[in-house]
Amino acid sequence: MYARSGLLSQRSCSSHGRECATPVLAAQRRNNSTATKIAVEFDQSTGVAVMRLQGPPVNSLSLDFLTELCINVEKLEMDKNCRGLILTSSQPKVFSAGLDIMEIYGKSPERCGEFWRAVQEMWLKLYGSSMVTIAAINGSSPAGGCLMSMTCDYRIMADNPRYSIGLNETQLGIVAPFW
Ligand SMILES: CCCCCCCCCCCC/C=C/CC(=O)SCCNC(=O)CCNC(=O)[C@H](O)C(C)(C)COP(=O)(O)OP(=O)(O)OC[C@H]1O[C@@H](n2cnc3c(N)ncnc32)[C@H](O)[C@@H]1OP(=O)(O)O
């Protein structure tokens, strides 16, 4: 969902002077889901968009979720009026539970590859964004949720001892790749 009058879809990328297009098209081709897991509100007066993650129960990062996230980031990126992005969660107590483990359990190597490429695309898009990006971490944010917030320029986390953040997969001896 992009609550801004469909303006973006009518504009060509070249009118904005920002790079765009191919990744969006790739992501759009992939996105067959009709359910909306990402809600975006853009305030024209401030130039700041708020992106709310709303994939119940815990905003786990499925292929559909990642695809929708990427499409929305890219749309905002193409809008020259959008200077800042706040990423937060609509789910109570959880920012994001990280990668949707059911996306990698018992799946074919091809499907796992597709999923892993979507993970890379997500963090590269956020990390490389020309917008100022802020993660407003209003709940727990383990593993891939931590990765997502790390790729933002700034992080603010709700002060609640019940919320945790970190690369918890290291407890199982799984470490982030070296690239
Ligand atoms: C800046 C440059 C960066 C460069 C980066 C380079 C690349 C770095 C690579 C980094 C790698 C990152 C790797 C990530 C790996 C992963 O993300 S694997 C996933 C790991 N996630 C977890 O371990 C989270 C586990 N979940 C929890 O801890 C808790 O569920 C919670 C704290 C999130 C929420 O707790 P609570 O509110 O009590 O809910 P629950 O009852 O536990 O769960 C509700 C419901 O959700 C299901 N669920 C939870 N997590 C996931 C998940 N990850 N995937 C799918 N489903 C999940 C849980 O099973 C429950 O389902 P049911 O209600 O039982 O059906």
PDB file of N, CA, C and O and ligand atoms in Angstrom, residues 56-62 92-104 115-116 119-120 122-124 127 139-152 155 162-164 166-169 171-172 174-179, ligand 1:
ATOM      1  N   PRO A  56       1.159 -10.107  10.413  1.00  0.00           N
ATOM      2  CA  PRO A  56       0.948 -10.865  11.643  1.00  0.00           C
ATOM      3  C   PRO A  56       1.437 -12.311  11.517  1.00  0.00           C
ATOM      4  O   PRO A  56       1.432 -12.852  10.407  1.00  0.00           O
ATOM      5  N   PRO A  57       1.848 -12.940  12.617  1.00  0.00           N
ATOM      6  CA  PRO A  57       1.831 -12.343  13.954  1.00  0.00           C
ATOM      7  C   PRO A  57       3.098 -11.551  14.299  1.00  0.00           C
ATOM      8  O   PRO A  57       3.073 -10.716  15.186  1.00  0.00           O
ATOM      9  N   VAL A  58       4.214 -11.805  13.603  1.00  0.00           N
ATOM     10  CA  VAL A  58       5.485 -11.261  14.108  1.00  0.00           C
ATOM     11  C   VAL A  58       6.353 -10.606  13.013  1.00  0.00           C
ATOM     12  O   VAL A  58       7.565 -10.474  13.156  1.00  0.00           O
ATOM     13  N   ASN A  59       5.722 -10.211  11.909  1.00  0.00           N
ATOM     14  CA  ASN A  59       6.477  -9.596  10.798  1.00  0.00           C
ATOM     15  C   ASN A  59       7.684 -10.447  10.386  1.00  0.00           C
ATOM     16  O   ASN A  59       8.790  -9.926  10.166  1.00  0.00           O
ATOM     17  N   SER A  60       7.467 -11.753  10.290  1.00  0.00           N
ATOM     18  CA  SER A  60       8.590 -12.572   9.814  1.00  0.00           C
ATOM     19  C   SER A  60       8.788 -12.299   8.320  1.00  0.00           C
ATOM     20  O   SER A  60       7.841 -12.002   7.581  1.00  0.00           O
ATOM     21  N   LEU A  61      10.041 -12.363   7.907  1.00  0.00           N
ATOM     22  CA  LEU A  61      10.415 -11.911   6.571  1.00  0.00           C
ATOM     23  C   LEU A  61      10.284 -13.049   5.566  1.00  0.00           C
ATOM     24  O   LEU A  61      11.229 -13.768   5.290  1.00  0.00           O
ATOM     25  N   SER A  62       9.085 -13.191   5.052  1.00  0.00           N
ATOM     26  CA  SER A  62       8.824 -14.169   3.990  1.00  0.00           C
ATOM     27  C   SER A  62       9.212 -13.554   2.653  1.00  0.00           C
ATOM     28  O   SER A  62       9.496 -12.353   2.564  1.00  0.00           O
ATOM     29  N   PRO A  92       2.027  -5.690  17.887  1.00  0.00           N
ATOM     30  CA  PRO A  92       2.396  -5.447  19.276  1.00  0.00           C
ATOM     31  C   PRO A  92       3.625  -6.269  19.679  1.00  0.00           C
ATOM     32  O   PRO A  92       3.735  -7.439  19.306  1.00  0.00           O
ATOM     33  N   LYS A  93       4.558  -5.663  20.343  1.00  0.00           N
ATOM     34  CA  LYS A  93       5.718  -6.315  20.976  1.00  0.00           C
ATOM     35  C   LYS A  93       6.822  -6.784  20.033  1.00  0.00           C
ATOM     36  O   LYS A  93       7.867  -7.200  20.485  1.00  0.00           O
ATOM     37  N   VAL A  94       6.558  -6.767  18.735  1.00  0.00           N
ATOM     38  CA  VAL A  94       7.580  -7.293  17.812  1.00  0.00           C
ATOM     39  C   VAL A  94       7.824  -6.309  16.665  1.00  0.00           C
ATOM     40  O   VAL A  94       6.885  -5.897  15.991  1.00  0.00           O
ATOM     41  N   PHE A  95       9.101  -5.968  16.457  1.00  0.00           N
ATOM     42  CA  PHE A  95       9.471  -5.187  15.270  1.00  0.00           C
ATOM     43  C   PHE A  95       9.519  -6.144  14.072  1.00  0.00           C
ATOM     44  O   PHE A  95       8.785  -5.992  13.114  1.00  0.00           O
ATOM     45  N   SER A  96      10.370  -7.143  14.165  1.00  0.00           N
ATOM     46  CA  SER A  96      10.365  -8.240  13.179  1.00  0.00           C
ATOM     47  C   SER A  96      11.068  -9.447  13.781  1.00  0.00           C
ATOM     48  O   SER A  96      12.131  -9.317  14.399  1.00  0.00           O
ATOM     49  N   ALA A  97      10.483 -10.622  13.559  1.00  0.00           N
ATOM     50  CA  ALA A  97      11.070 -11.871  14.078  1.00  0.00           C
ATOM     51  C   ALA A  97      12.196 -12.383  13.198  1.00  0.00           C
ATOM     52  O   ALA A  97      12.720 -13.469  13.427  1.00  0.00           O
ATOM     53  N   GLY A  98      12.548 -11.624  12.164  1.00  0.00           N
ATOM     54  CA  GLY A  98      13.635 -12.068  11.279  1.00  0.00           C
ATOM     55  C   GLY A  98      13.119 -12.932  10.152  1.00  0.00           C
ATOM     56  O   GLY A  98      11.925 -12.933   9.845  1.00  0.00           O
ATOM     57  N   LEU A  99      14.024 -13.670   9.556  1.00  0.00           N
ATOM     58  CA  LEU A  99      13.644 -14.466   8.392  1.00  0.00           C
ATOM     59  C   LEU A  99      12.540 -15.458   8.761  1.00  0.00           C
ATOM     60  O   LEU A  99      12.558 -16.051   9.849  1.00  0.00           O
ATOM     61  N   ASP A 100      11.618 -15.605   7.859  1.00  0.00           N
ATOM     62  CA  ASP A 100      10.542 -16.585   8.053  1.00  0.00           C
ATOM     63  C   ASP A 100      11.144 -17.974   7.867  1.00  0.00           C
ATOM     64  O   ASP A 100      11.466 -18.382   6.747  1.00  0.00           O
ATOM     65  N   ILE A 101      11.281 -18.654   8.987  1.00  0.00           N
ATOM     66  CA  ILE A 101      12.001 -19.923   8.916  1.00  0.00           C
ATOM     67  C   ILE A 101      11.261 -20.962   8.066  1.00  0.00           C
ATOM     68  O   ILE A 101      11.878 -21.876   7.534  1.00  0.00           O
ATOM     69  N   MET A 102       9.978 -20.794   7.895  1.00  0.00           N
ATOM     70  CA  MET A 102       9.241 -21.735   7.051  1.00  0.00           C
ATOM     71  C   MET A 102       9.569 -21.556   5.564  1.00  0.00           C
ATOM     72  O   MET A 102       9.253 -22.414   4.749  1.00  0.00           O
ATOM     73  N   GLU A 103      10.221 -20.450   5.242  1.00  0.00           N
ATOM     74  CA  GLU A 103      10.634 -20.213   3.844  1.00  0.00           C
ATOM     75  C   GLU A 103      11.895 -20.994   3.491  1.00  0.00           C
ATOM     76  O   GLU A 103      12.245 -21.110   2.328  1.00  0.00           O
ATOM     77  N   ILE A 104      12.593 -21.440   4.510  1.00  0.00           N
ATOM     78  CA  ILE A 104      13.835 -22.165   4.224  1.00  0.00           C
ATOM     79  C   ILE A 104      13.784 -23.620   4.688  1.00  0.00           C
ATOM     80  O   ILE A 104      14.713 -24.380   4.463  1.00  0.00           O
ATOM     81  N   PHE A 115      14.706 -16.941  -2.283  1.00  0.00           N
ATOM     82  CA  PHE A 115      14.454 -16.293  -0.996  1.00  0.00           C
ATOM     83  C   PHE A 115      15.693 -15.533  -0.513  1.00  0.00           C
ATOM     84  O   PHE A 115      15.614 -14.383  -0.096  1.00  0.00           O
ATOM     85  N   TRP A 116      16.853 -16.160  -0.629  1.00  0.00           N
ATOM     86  CA  TRP A 116      18.080 -15.529  -0.135  1.00  0.00           C
ATOM     87  C   TRP A 116      18.413 -14.269  -0.945  1.00  0.00           C
ATOM     88  O   TRP A 116      18.856 -13.263  -0.402  1.00  0.00           O
ATOM     89  N   VAL A 119      16.405 -11.549   0.412  1.00  0.00           N
ATOM     90  CA  VAL A 119      16.977 -11.032   1.675  1.00  0.00           C
ATOM     91  C   VAL A 119      18.075 -10.012   1.355  1.00  0.00           C
ATOM     92  O   VAL A 119      18.118  -8.915   1.911  1.00  0.00           O
ATOM     93  N   GLN A 120      18.952 -10.389   0.416  1.00  0.00           N
ATOM     94  CA  GLN A 120      20.049  -9.468   0.046  1.00  0.00           C
ATOM     95  C   GLN A 120      19.487  -8.162  -0.516  1.00  0.00           C
ATOM     96  O   GLN A 120      19.966  -7.076  -0.204  1.00  0.00           O
ATOM     97  N   MET A 122      16.704  -6.764   0.062  1.00  0.00           N
ATOM     98  CA  MET A 122      16.115  -5.937   1.122  1.00  0.00           C
ATOM     99  C   MET A 122      17.179  -5.090   1.816  1.00  0.00           C
ATOM    100  O   MET A 122      17.060  -3.877   1.926  1.00  0.00           O
ATOM    101  N   TRP A 123      18.265  -5.760   2.279  1.00  0.00           N
ATOM    102  CA  TRP A 123      19.215  -4.969   3.080  1.00  0.00           C
ATOM    103  C   TRP A 123      20.025  -4.027   2.205  1.00  0.00           C
ATOM    104  O   TRP A 123      20.361  -2.913   2.621  1.00  0.00           O
ATOM    105  N   LEU A 124      20.314  -4.457   0.952  1.00  0.00           N
ATOM    106  CA  LEU A 124      21.061  -3.562   0.058  1.00  0.00           C
ATOM    107  C   LEU A 124      20.237  -2.324  -0.284  1.00  0.00           C
ATOM    108  O   LEU A 124      20.763  -1.200  -0.351  1.00  0.00           O
ATOM    109  N   TYR A 127      20.187  -0.161   2.931  1.00  0.00           N
ATOM    110  CA  TYR A 127      21.532   0.344   3.237  1.00  0.00           C
ATOM    111  C   TYR A 127      21.995   1.353   2.201  1.00  0.00           C
ATOM    112  O   TYR A 127      22.666   2.339   2.518  1.00  0.00           O
ATOM    113  N   GLY A 139       9.661  -3.121  19.420  1.00  0.00           N
ATOM    114  CA  GLY A 139       9.435  -4.480  19.889  1.00  0.00           C
ATOM    115  C   GLY A 139      10.687  -5.299  19.636  1.00  0.00           C
ATOM    116  O   GLY A 139      11.714  -4.779  19.180  1.00  0.00           O
ATOM    117  N   SER A 140      10.584  -6.589  19.901  1.00  0.00           N
ATOM    118  CA  SER A 140      11.761  -7.455  19.710  1.00  0.00           C
ATOM    119  C   SER A 140      12.175  -7.493  18.246  1.00  0.00           C
ATOM    120  O   SER A 140      11.344  -7.389  17.342  1.00  0.00           O
ATOM    121  N   SER A 141      13.468  -7.669  18.046  1.00  0.00           N
ATOM    122  CA  SER A 141      13.995  -7.582  16.687  1.00  0.00           C
ATOM    123  C   SER A 141      15.196  -8.528  16.519  1.00  0.00           C
ATOM    124  O   SER A 141      16.322  -8.089  16.315  1.00  0.00           O
ATOM    125  N   PRO A 142      14.924  -9.829  16.627  1.00  0.00           N
ATOM    126  CA  PRO A 142      16.038 -10.773  16.517  1.00  0.00           C
ATOM    127  C   PRO A 142      16.484 -11.006  15.072  1.00  0.00           C
ATOM    128  O   PRO A 142      15.720 -10.774  14.125  1.00  0.00           O
ATOM    129  N   ALA A 143      17.717 -11.446  14.921  1.00  0.00           N
ATOM    130  CA  ALA A 143      18.258 -11.979  13.661  1.00  0.00           C
ATOM    131  C   ALA A 143      17.993 -11.068  12.461  1.00  0.00           C
ATOM    132  O   ALA A 143      18.489  -9.945  12.411  1.00  0.00           O
ATOM    133  N   GLY A 144      17.201 -11.537  11.497  1.00  0.00           N
ATOM    134  CA  GLY A 144      16.936 -10.727  10.308  1.00  0.00           C
ATOM    135  C   GLY A 144      16.260  -9.402  10.638  1.00  0.00           C
ATOM    136  O   GLY A 144      16.402  -8.423   9.898  1.00  0.00           O
ATOM    137  N   GLY A 145      15.539  -9.362  11.748  1.00  0.00           N
ATOM    138  CA  GLY A 145      14.937  -8.087  12.198  1.00  0.00           C
ATOM    139  C   GLY A 145      16.027  -7.123  12.618  1.00  0.00           C
ATOM    140  O   GLY A 145      15.971  -5.910  12.346  1.00  0.00           O
ATOM    141  N   CYS A 146      17.054  -7.678  13.261  1.00  0.00           N
ATOM    142  CA  CYS A 146      18.212  -6.875  13.663  1.00  0.00           C
ATOM    143  C   CYS A 146      18.949  -6.393  12.417  1.00  0.00           C
ATOM    144  O   CYS A 146      19.322  -5.219  12.310  1.00  0.00           O
ATOM    145  N   LEU A 147      19.132  -7.299  11.453  1.00  0.00           N
ATOM    146  CA  LEU A 147      19.787  -6.928  10.193  1.00  0.00           C
ATOM    147  C   LEU A 147      19.062  -5.759   9.527  1.00  0.00           C
ATOM    148  O   LEU A 147      19.683  -4.771   9.117  1.00  0.00           O
ATOM    149  N   MET A 148      17.735  -5.863   9.463  1.00  0.00           N
ATOM    150  CA  MET A 148      16.944  -4.820   8.812  1.00  0.00           C
ATOM    151  C   MET A 148      17.165  -3.467   9.495  1.00  0.00           C
ATOM    152  O   MET A 148      17.334  -2.443   8.849  1.00  0.00           O
ATOM    153  N   SER A 149      17.172  -3.481  10.815  1.00  0.00           N
ATOM    154  CA  SER A 149      17.359  -2.206  11.521  1.00  0.00           C
ATOM    155  C   SER A 149      18.804  -1.708  11.403  1.00  0.00           C
ATOM    156  O   SER A 149      19.053  -0.505  11.356  1.00  0.00           O
ATOM    157  N   MET A 150      19.758  -2.647  11.301  1.00  0.00           N
ATOM    158  CA  MET A 150      21.163  -2.225  11.150  1.00  0.00           C
ATOM    159  C   MET A 150      21.429  -1.522   9.831  1.00  0.00           C
ATOM    160  O   MET A 150      22.352  -0.737   9.699  1.00  0.00           O
ATOM    161  N   THR A 151      20.622  -1.842   8.836  1.00  0.00           N
ATOM    162  CA  THR A 151      20.855  -1.229   7.530  1.00  0.00           C
ATOM    163  C   THR A 151      20.294   0.188   7.459  1.00  0.00           C
ATOM    164  O   THR A 151      20.502   0.874   6.460  1.00  0.00           O
ATOM    165  N   CYS A 152      19.555   0.594   8.496  1.00  0.00           N
ATOM    166  CA  CYS A 152      19.054   1.976   8.533  1.00  0.00           C
ATOM    167  C   CYS A 152      20.157   2.903   9.063  1.00  0.00           C
ATOM    168  O   CYS A 152      21.096   2.464   9.731  1.00  0.00           O
ATOM    169  N   ARG A 155      18.847   4.105  14.574  1.00  0.00           N
ATOM    170  CA  ARG A 155      17.968   3.177  15.265  1.00  0.00           C
ATOM    171  C   ARG A 155      17.547   3.784  16.595  1.00  0.00           C
ATOM    172  O   ARG A 155      18.390   4.307  17.333  1.00  0.00           O
ATOM    173  N   ARG A 162      11.602  -6.314  28.080  1.00  0.00           N
ATOM    174  CA  ARG A 162      11.069  -7.517  27.412  1.00  0.00           C
ATOM    175  C   ARG A 162      11.457  -7.589  25.941  1.00  0.00           C
ATOM    176  O   ARG A 162      11.322  -8.631  25.311  1.00  0.00           O
ATOM    177  N   TYR A 163      11.896  -6.461  25.410  1.00  0.00           N
ATOM    178  CA  TYR A 163      12.272  -6.459  23.998  1.00  0.00           C
ATOM    179  C   TYR A 163      13.766  -6.729  23.857  1.00  0.00           C
ATOM    180  O   TYR A 163      14.577  -6.157  24.574  1.00  0.00           O
ATOM    181  N   SER A 164      14.096  -7.588  22.910  1.00  0.00           N
ATOM    182  CA  SER A 164      15.513  -7.873  22.683  1.00  0.00           C
ATOM    183  C   SER A 164      15.846  -7.682  21.208  1.00  0.00           C
ATOM    184  O   SER A 164      14.970  -7.750  20.344  1.00  0.00           O
ATOM    185  N   GLY A 166      19.309  -8.487  18.382  1.00  0.00           N
ATOM    186  CA  GLY A 166      20.642  -9.065  18.209  1.00  0.00           C
ATOM    187  C   GLY A 166      20.614 -10.206  17.222  1.00  0.00           C
ATOM    188  O   GLY A 166      19.551 -10.621  16.766  1.00  0.00           O
ATOM    189  N   LEU A 167      21.810 -10.663  16.896  1.00  0.00           N
ATOM    190  CA  LEU A 167      21.924 -11.762  15.942  1.00  0.00           C
ATOM    191  C   LEU A 167      21.913 -13.074  16.729  1.00  0.00           C
ATOM    192  O   LEU A 167      22.946 -13.695  16.960  1.00  0.00           O
ATOM    193  N   ASN A 168      20.720 -13.481  17.149  1.00  0.00           N
ATOM    194  CA  ASN A 168      20.597 -14.625  18.062  1.00  0.00           C
ATOM    195  C   ASN A 168      20.981 -15.954  17.421  1.00  0.00           C
ATOM    196  O   ASN A 168      21.201 -16.939  18.112  1.00  0.00           O
ATOM    197  N   GLU A 169      21.082 -15.952  16.076  1.00  0.00           N
ATOM    198  CA  GLU A 169      21.469 -17.224  15.441  1.00  0.00           C
ATOM    199  C   GLU A 169      22.898 -17.622  15.795  1.00  0.00           C
ATOM    200  O   GLU A 169      23.287 -18.779  15.631  1.00  0.00           O
ATOM    201  N   GLN A 171      23.942 -18.022  18.630  1.00  0.00           N
ATOM    202  CA  GLN A 171      23.847 -18.985  19.740  1.00  0.00           C
ATOM    203  C   GLN A 171      23.839 -20.424  19.230  1.00  0.00           C
ATOM    204  O   GLN A 171      24.100 -21.363  19.966  1.00  0.00           O
ATOM    205  N   LEU A 172      23.480 -20.567  17.952  1.00  0.00           N
ATOM    206  CA  LEU A 172      23.480 -21.902  17.343  1.00  0.00           C
ATOM    207  C   LEU A 172      24.752 -22.137  16.523  1.00  0.00           C
ATOM    208  O   LEU A 172      24.860 -23.115  15.795  1.00  0.00           O
ATOM    209  N   ILE A 174      25.689 -20.197  14.097  1.00  0.00           N
ATOM    210  CA  ILE A 174      25.511 -19.685  12.728  1.00  0.00           C
ATOM    211  C   ILE A 174      25.961 -18.228  12.723  1.00  0.00           C
ATOM    212  O   ILE A 174      25.459 -17.412  13.502  1.00  0.00           O
ATOM    213  N   VAL A 175      26.926 -17.926  11.870  1.00  0.00           N
ATOM    214  CA  VAL A 175      27.417 -16.542  11.830  1.00  0.00           C
ATOM    215  C   VAL A 175      27.100 -15.908  10.488  1.00  0.00           C
ATOM    216  O   VAL A 175      26.940 -16.599   9.477  1.00  0.00           O
ATOM    217  N   ALA A 176      27.028 -14.567  10.509  1.00  0.00           N
ATOM    218  CA  ALA A 176      26.761 -13.839   9.269  1.00  0.00           C
ATOM    219  C   ALA A 176      27.895 -14.097   8.286  1.00  0.00           C
ATOM    220  O   ALA A 176      29.052 -14.204   8.689  1.00  0.00           O
ATOM    221  N   PRO A 177      27.560 -14.208   7.012  1.00  0.00           N
ATOM    222  CA  PRO A 177      28.614 -14.419   6.012  1.00  0.00           C
ATOM    223  C   PRO A 177      29.594 -13.251   5.998  1.00  0.00           C
ATOM    224  O   PRO A 177      29.280 -12.160   6.460  1.00  0.00           O
ATOM    225  N   PHE A 178      30.784 -13.488   5.404  1.00  0.00           N
ATOM    226  CA  PHE A 178      31.865 -12.505   5.463  1.00  0.00           C
ATOM    227  C   PHE A 178      31.823 -11.466   4.355  1.00  0.00           C
ATOM    228  O   PHE A 178      32.720 -10.688   4.234  1.00  0.00           O
ATOM    229  N   TRP A 179      30.814 -11.473   3.510  1.00  0.00           N
ATOM    230  CA  TRP A 179      30.845 -10.536   2.402  1.00  0.00           C
ATOM    231  C   TRP A 179      30.413  -9.149   2.820  1.00  0.00           C
ATOM    232  O   TRP A 179      29.844  -8.946   3.853  1.00  0.00           O
TER     233      TRP A 179
HETATM  234  C1  LIG B   1      24.763  -2.655   7.719  1.00  0.00           C
HETATM  235  C2  LIG B   1      25.272  -3.650   6.755  1.00  0.00           C
HETATM  236  C3  LIG B   1      24.720  -4.994   7.039  1.00  0.00           C
HETATM  237  C4  LIG B   1      25.401  -6.055   6.247  1.00  0.00           C
HETATM  238  C5  LIG B   1      24.726  -7.328   6.499  1.00  0.00           C
HETATM  239  C6  LIG B   1      25.354  -8.454   5.834  1.00  0.00           C
HETATM  240  C7  LIG B   1      24.500  -9.694   5.938  1.00  0.00           C
HETATM  241  C8  LIG B   1      24.346 -10.111   7.345  1.00  0.00           C
HETATM  242  C9  LIG B   1      23.572 -11.365   7.416  1.00  0.00           C
HETATM  243  C10 LIG B   1      22.789 -11.377   8.662  1.00  0.00           C
HETATM  244  C11 LIG B   1      22.060 -12.630   8.688  1.00  0.00           C
HETATM  245  C12 LIG B   1      20.782 -12.443   9.401  1.00  0.00           C
HETATM  246  C13 LIG B   1      20.228 -13.801   9.606  1.00  0.00           C
HETATM  247  C14 LIG B   1      19.033 -13.995   9.944  1.00  0.00           C
HETATM  248  C15 LIG B   1      18.533 -15.363  10.192  1.00  0.00           C
HETATM  249  C16 LIG B   1      17.123 -15.314  10.702  1.00  0.00           C
HETATM  250  O1  LIG B   1      16.511 -14.290  10.760  1.00  0.00           O
HETATM  251  S1  LIG B   1      16.471 -16.815  11.155  1.00  0.00           S
HETATM  252  C17 LIG B   1      15.056 -16.335  12.115  1.00  0.00           C
HETATM  253  C18 LIG B   1      15.505 -16.089  13.504  1.00  0.00           C
HETATM  254  N1  LIG B   1      14.386 -15.596  14.272  1.00  0.00           N
HETATM  255  C19 LIG B   1      14.186 -16.005  15.483  1.00  0.00           C
HETATM  256  O2  LIG B   1      14.904 -16.806  16.026  1.00  0.00           O
HETATM  257  C20 LIG B   1      12.972 -15.402  16.156  1.00  0.00           C
HETATM  258  C21 LIG B   1      12.269 -16.422  16.943  1.00  0.00           C
HETATM  259  N2  LIG B   1      11.049 -15.854  17.501  1.00  0.00           N
HETATM  260  C22 LIG B   1      11.030 -15.236  18.669  1.00  0.00           C
HETATM  261  O3  LIG B   1      12.037 -15.032  19.350  1.00  0.00           O
HETATM  262  C23 LIG B   1       9.672 -14.806  19.160  1.00  0.00           C
HETATM  263  O4  LIG B   1       8.694 -15.424  18.352  1.00  0.00           O
HETATM  264  C24 LIG B   1       9.434 -13.281  19.118  1.00  0.00           C
HETATM  265  C25 LIG B   1      10.293 -12.591  20.191  1.00  0.00           C
HETATM  266  C26 LIG B   1       9.737 -12.686  17.746  1.00  0.00           C
HETATM  267  C27 LIG B   1       7.945 -12.975  19.442  1.00  0.00           C
HETATM  268  O5  LIG B   1       7.604 -13.618  20.630  1.00  0.00           O
HETATM  269  P1  LIG B   1       6.063 -13.748  21.047  1.00  0.00           P
HETATM  270  O6  LIG B   1       5.383 -12.429  20.916  1.00  0.00           O
HETATM  271  O7  LIG B   1       6.020 -14.430  22.364  1.00  0.00           O
HETATM  272  O8  LIG B   1       5.416 -14.660  19.904  1.00  0.00           O
HETATM  273  P2  LIG B   1       5.578 -16.245  19.702  1.00  0.00           P
HETATM  274  O9  LIG B   1       4.429 -16.913  20.390  1.00  0.00           O
HETATM  275  O10 LIG B   1       6.944 -16.700  20.031  1.00  0.00           O
HETATM  276  O11 LIG B   1       5.394 -16.374  18.118  1.00  0.00           O
HETATM  277  C28 LIG B   1       4.131 -16.103  17.496  1.00  0.00           C
HETATM  278  C29 LIG B   1       4.063 -16.937  16.247  1.00  0.00           C
HETATM  279  O12 LIG B   1       5.071 -16.475  15.326  1.00  0.00           O
HETATM  280  C30 LIG B   1       5.855 -17.581  14.882  1.00  0.00           C
HETATM  281  N3  LIG B   1       7.200 -17.146  14.591  1.00  0.00           N
HETATM  282  C31 LIG B   1       8.069 -16.534  15.410  1.00  0.00           C
HETATM  283  N4  LIG B   1       9.231 -16.241  14.790  1.00  0.00           N
HETATM  284  C32 LIG B   1       9.103 -16.693  13.531  1.00  0.00           C
HETATM  285  C33 LIG B   1       9.965 -16.698  12.401  1.00  0.00           C
HETATM  286  N5  LIG B   1      11.208 -16.170  12.441  1.00  0.00           N
HETATM  287  N6  LIG B   1       9.513 -17.255  11.263  1.00  0.00           N
HETATM  288  C34 LIG B   1       8.269 -17.794  11.195  1.00  0.00           C
HETATM  289  N7  LIG B   1       7.392 -17.814  12.248  1.00  0.00           N
HETATM  290  C35 LIG B   1       7.813 -17.273  13.386  1.00  0.00           C
HETATM  291  C36 LIG B   1       5.784 -18.551  16.069  1.00  0.00           C
HETATM  292  O13 LIG B   1       6.086 -19.843  15.637  1.00  0.00           O
HETATM  293  C37 LIG B   1       4.343 -18.404  16.479  1.00  0.00           C
HETATM  294  O14 LIG B   1       3.544 -19.135  15.583  1.00  0.00           O
HETATM  295  P3  LIG B   1       2.266 -19.941  16.118  1.00  0.00           P
HETATM  296  O15 LIG B   1       1.373 -18.932  16.754  1.00  0.00           O
HETATM  297  O16 LIG B   1       2.780 -20.946  17.113  1.00  0.00           O
HETATM  298  O17 LIG B   1       1.687 -20.551  14.891  1.00  0.00           O
END
